[in-house]
Amino acid sequence: MDLLVTTAAQRPDLVPLLDDFNDWPAFMREDMLSPLYYGDAVAAHPAHVLIAVDRDRPDRLAAKGYSVPFTWEADPDEALPPGGWDEVILMAARDRLAGRRGTIVSALEISVRRDLRGTGLSGVMLAAMRRAAAAEGYASLVAPVRPNAKHLHPGMPAAAYADLRRDDGLPVDPWLRVHVRAGGRITGVSSRAMTITGSLADWRSWTGLPFDTAGPVEVPEALVPVHCDTAQDLAVYCEPCVWVHHPLS
């Protein structure tokens, strides 16, 4: 594949392709903070929106990446936002309203077209995201990583899962492994990186599951069980993330 990886700032004509696919599980599209970023990501942060196309198929999106600068004064090797993905979006929105540039960049999403997965394209996009952040003068890229095989172990604590290693010392999780191979350092875990709440009817519509019994409910593609409260007609999902720091020096 003759791949072109560019930014929305460099190739605004390719921006409409960003809507070509969205493979997030339906329930994850209900995160209430997402619109603070995705509502105007291209207009607000065009240098941090990545677009990848095959030069032989320039009308079809191959992969996309989103990141955002935010202000963080602590050493990213020692501490990163305990609220994970959601908190980064809130802090970035506050920075924008206050006219602040931000001090580091956080990845928010790298998505690869389904038929191109397993080709190494996720690593290519991560490398491009690192370069884009460095080109804008930032010394660190951090990532609230959603480990892409954690959903196979919903009952395992996120920290224990992040610690799983292969014989070669690399993480068992494929997406964490891509980050570590690219030079990232796993620095910790957030247990509430994304919080999604809804009525039981909402959750039934998002998942097709009955949500008629109080307690934990295992939902396909969810990293941990969803807590179902039938007495309150409410279910809550707190998705964890694994924080990774990529120094860009």
XYZ file of C-alpha atoms in Angstrom:
249
model
C 0.000 0.000 0.000
C 1.260 3.456 -0.927
C 0.049 5.211 2.205
C -0.399 8.945 2.699
C -0.636 10.052 6.340
C -1.396 13.724 6.709
C -3.231 16.146 8.978
C -6.483 18.032 8.645
C -4.415 21.220 8.584
C -2.350 20.035 5.628
C -5.156 18.392 3.646
C -8.525 19.944 4.539
C -9.944 18.393 1.365
C -9.662 14.959 2.998
C -11.560 15.929 6.163
C -14.933 14.575 4.899
C -13.382 11.091 4.851
C -13.167 11.107 8.663
C -16.795 9.996 8.790
C -16.143 6.927 6.618
C -16.275 4.569 9.580
C -16.832 4.498 13.334
C -16.237 1.079 14.857
C -16.757 2.068 18.467
C -19.322 -0.087 20.306
C -22.719 1.639 20.381
C -22.610 2.248 24.135
C -19.259 4.052 23.897
C -20.772 6.623 21.556
C -22.925 7.768 24.477
C -20.061 9.284 26.483
C -21.372 12.726 27.434
C -18.017 14.488 27.191
C -17.095 13.353 23.688
C -18.901 16.250 21.940
C -16.658 18.753 23.755
C -13.848 17.474 21.573
C -15.339 15.794 18.527
C -17.872 18.569 17.971
C -15.163 20.808 16.516
C -11.926 18.831 16.632
C -10.990 19.693 13.054
C -11.604 23.414 13.476
C -9.944 23.659 16.888
C -7.014 21.252 16.495
C -6.410 20.551 12.785
C -2.694 19.824 13.285
C -3.637 17.029 15.697
C -6.179 15.261 13.474
C -4.559 12.565 11.327
C -5.970 11.197 8.091
C -4.514 8.196 6.265
C -5.433 7.128 2.744
C -4.042 4.734 0.164
C -2.734 6.923 -2.652
C -4.302 4.419 -5.063
C -7.670 4.789 -3.268
C -7.673 8.431 -2.123
C -11.461 8.430 -1.806
C -11.396 5.856 1.024
C -10.210 6.414 4.590
C -7.619 3.856 5.713
C -7.119 5.126 9.267
C -7.599 8.196 11.424
C -6.136 9.613 14.599
C -7.190 12.284 17.058
C -5.153 13.966 19.773
C -5.378 17.169 21.776
C -3.038 19.457 23.747
C -3.829 20.124 27.389
C -2.120 21.699 30.372
C -0.487 19.291 32.795
C 2.106 20.470 35.288
C 3.054 17.142 36.917
C 5.760 14.836 35.616
C 3.919 12.523 33.182
C 6.062 9.626 34.347
C 4.793 10.158 37.888
C 1.136 11.149 37.467
C -1.452 11.633 34.734
C -5.127 12.647 34.998
C -7.014 10.175 37.224
C -10.128 10.809 35.136
C -8.366 9.504 32.030
C -9.899 10.174 28.611
C -12.857 12.161 29.950
C -10.675 14.388 32.104
C -8.303 15.149 29.225
C -11.249 16.348 27.138
C -12.459 18.580 29.988
C -9.006 20.060 30.579
C -8.431 20.642 26.875
C -11.802 22.423 26.625
C -10.897 24.661 29.578
C -7.535 25.456 27.987
C -9.206 26.424 24.753
C -11.696 28.726 26.493
C -8.855 30.343 28.436
C -6.663 30.750 25.370
C -3.981 28.389 26.652
C -1.895 26.316 24.256
C -1.454 23.351 26.591
C 1.811 21.794 27.717
C 1.563 18.197 26.477
C -0.512 16.272 23.945
C -2.833 13.382 24.666
C -3.877 10.786 22.130
C -7.633 10.253 22.063
C -8.222 7.819 19.231
C -6.469 5.797 16.564
C -8.845 3.782 14.399
C -7.984 1.555 11.454
C -10.346 0.410 8.746
C -11.528 -3.092 9.654
C -10.177 -4.794 6.522
C -6.734 -3.240 7.103
C -6.287 -4.350 10.708
C -3.320 -6.578 11.377
C -1.215 -4.840 8.729
C 0.820 -2.682 11.131
C -1.147 0.443 10.314
C -1.893 1.207 13.979
C 1.838 1.517 14.631
C 2.229 3.758 11.594
C -0.518 6.030 12.911
C 1.006 6.136 16.386
C 4.373 7.130 14.903
C 2.645 9.850 12.875
C 0.892 11.125 15.999
C 4.214 11.312 17.801
C 5.708 13.275 14.894
C 2.744 15.644 14.743
C 3.029 16.471 18.438
C 6.792 16.969 18.165
C 6.365 19.179 15.104
C 4.104 21.439 17.162
C 6.853 21.802 19.774
C 5.596 19.428 22.457
C 7.990 17.225 24.434
C 5.496 14.538 25.441
C 2.648 12.561 23.984
C 0.552 10.666 26.507
C -2.159 8.126 25.789
C -5.090 6.879 27.880
C -4.876 3.523 26.133
C -7.951 1.325 25.766
C -6.318 -2.138 25.770
C -7.951 -3.841 22.835
C -8.023 -7.361 24.297
C -9.064 -6.426 27.839
C -12.720 -7.079 26.944
C -11.824 -10.779 26.854
C -11.018 -10.529 30.585
C -13.765 -8.266 31.990
C -13.395 -9.533 35.548
C -9.645 -8.903 35.771
C -8.562 -5.611 37.394
C -7.120 -3.253 34.796
C -3.824 -2.885 36.655
C -3.339 -6.657 36.780
C -4.150 -6.923 33.085
C -1.695 -4.149 32.189
C 1.016 -6.037 34.066
C 0.624 -9.215 32.008
C 3.768 -9.904 29.998
C 4.847 -12.300 27.272
C 8.065 -14.293 27.497
C 9.859 -11.476 25.664
C 8.828 -8.968 28.340
C 6.359 -7.085 26.160
C 2.720 -6.605 27.215
C 0.281 -9.388 26.421
C -2.221 -6.833 25.148
C -1.612 -6.087 21.437
C -2.329 -2.350 21.590
C -0.209 -1.813 24.689
C 2.515 -3.755 22.924
C 2.419 -1.348 19.963
C 2.848 1.593 22.339
C 5.763 0.031 24.210
C 7.528 -0.937 20.994
C 7.161 2.671 19.835
C 8.979 3.911 22.934
C 6.068 4.445 25.294
C 6.272 3.809 29.014
C 3.308 2.435 30.960
C 2.904 4.763 33.927
C -0.342 3.738 35.603
C -4.026 2.948 35.318
C -7.187 5.034 35.621
C -10.272 3.137 36.751
C -12.645 5.837 35.481
C -11.302 6.962 32.127
C -14.771 7.118 30.558
C -18.073 7.084 32.445
C -21.297 6.247 30.624
C -24.658 6.286 32.361
C -28.132 5.564 31.090
C -31.513 4.179 31.963
C -32.028 0.446 31.659
C -33.990 1.098 28.472
C -30.984 3.008 27.127
C -28.647 0.134 27.849
C -31.048 -2.370 26.310
C -31.104 -0.324 23.120
C -27.313 0.086 23.071
C -26.471 -3.554 23.749
C -29.508 -5.751 23.044
C -29.160 -7.224 26.553
C -32.093 -7.441 29.000
C -30.601 -5.436 31.905
C -33.273 -6.867 34.188
C -31.112 -8.127 37.072
C -29.309 -5.968 39.624
C -25.548 -6.295 39.751
C -22.687 -6.520 37.249
C -23.549 -7.149 33.613
C -20.898 -8.306 31.154
C -21.388 -6.440 27.879
C -19.632 -7.482 24.665
C -16.601 -5.233 23.985
C -16.835 -3.582 27.422
C -13.576 -3.757 29.357
C -15.288 -4.241 32.723
C -18.855 -5.139 33.729
C -21.601 -2.502 33.685
C -23.280 -1.958 37.050
C -27.049 -2.401 36.785
C -29.341 -0.887 39.449
C -32.884 -2.053 38.745
C -34.309 -0.175 41.747
C -33.054 3.145 40.365
C -33.574 2.286 36.668
C -29.921 3.104 36.059
C -26.809 1.408 34.734
C -23.282 2.841 34.910
C -20.127 1.873 33.060
C -16.728 3.121 34.242
C -14.160 2.161 31.639
C -10.528 1.959 32.728
C -7.510 3.039 30.709
C -3.799 2.381 30.891
C -1.731 5.537 30.829
C 1.308 5.491 28.546
C 3.893 8.274 28.242
C 5.813 8.780 24.996
C 8.758 11.168 25.478
C 9.376 12.970 22.189
C 12.911 14.225 22.636
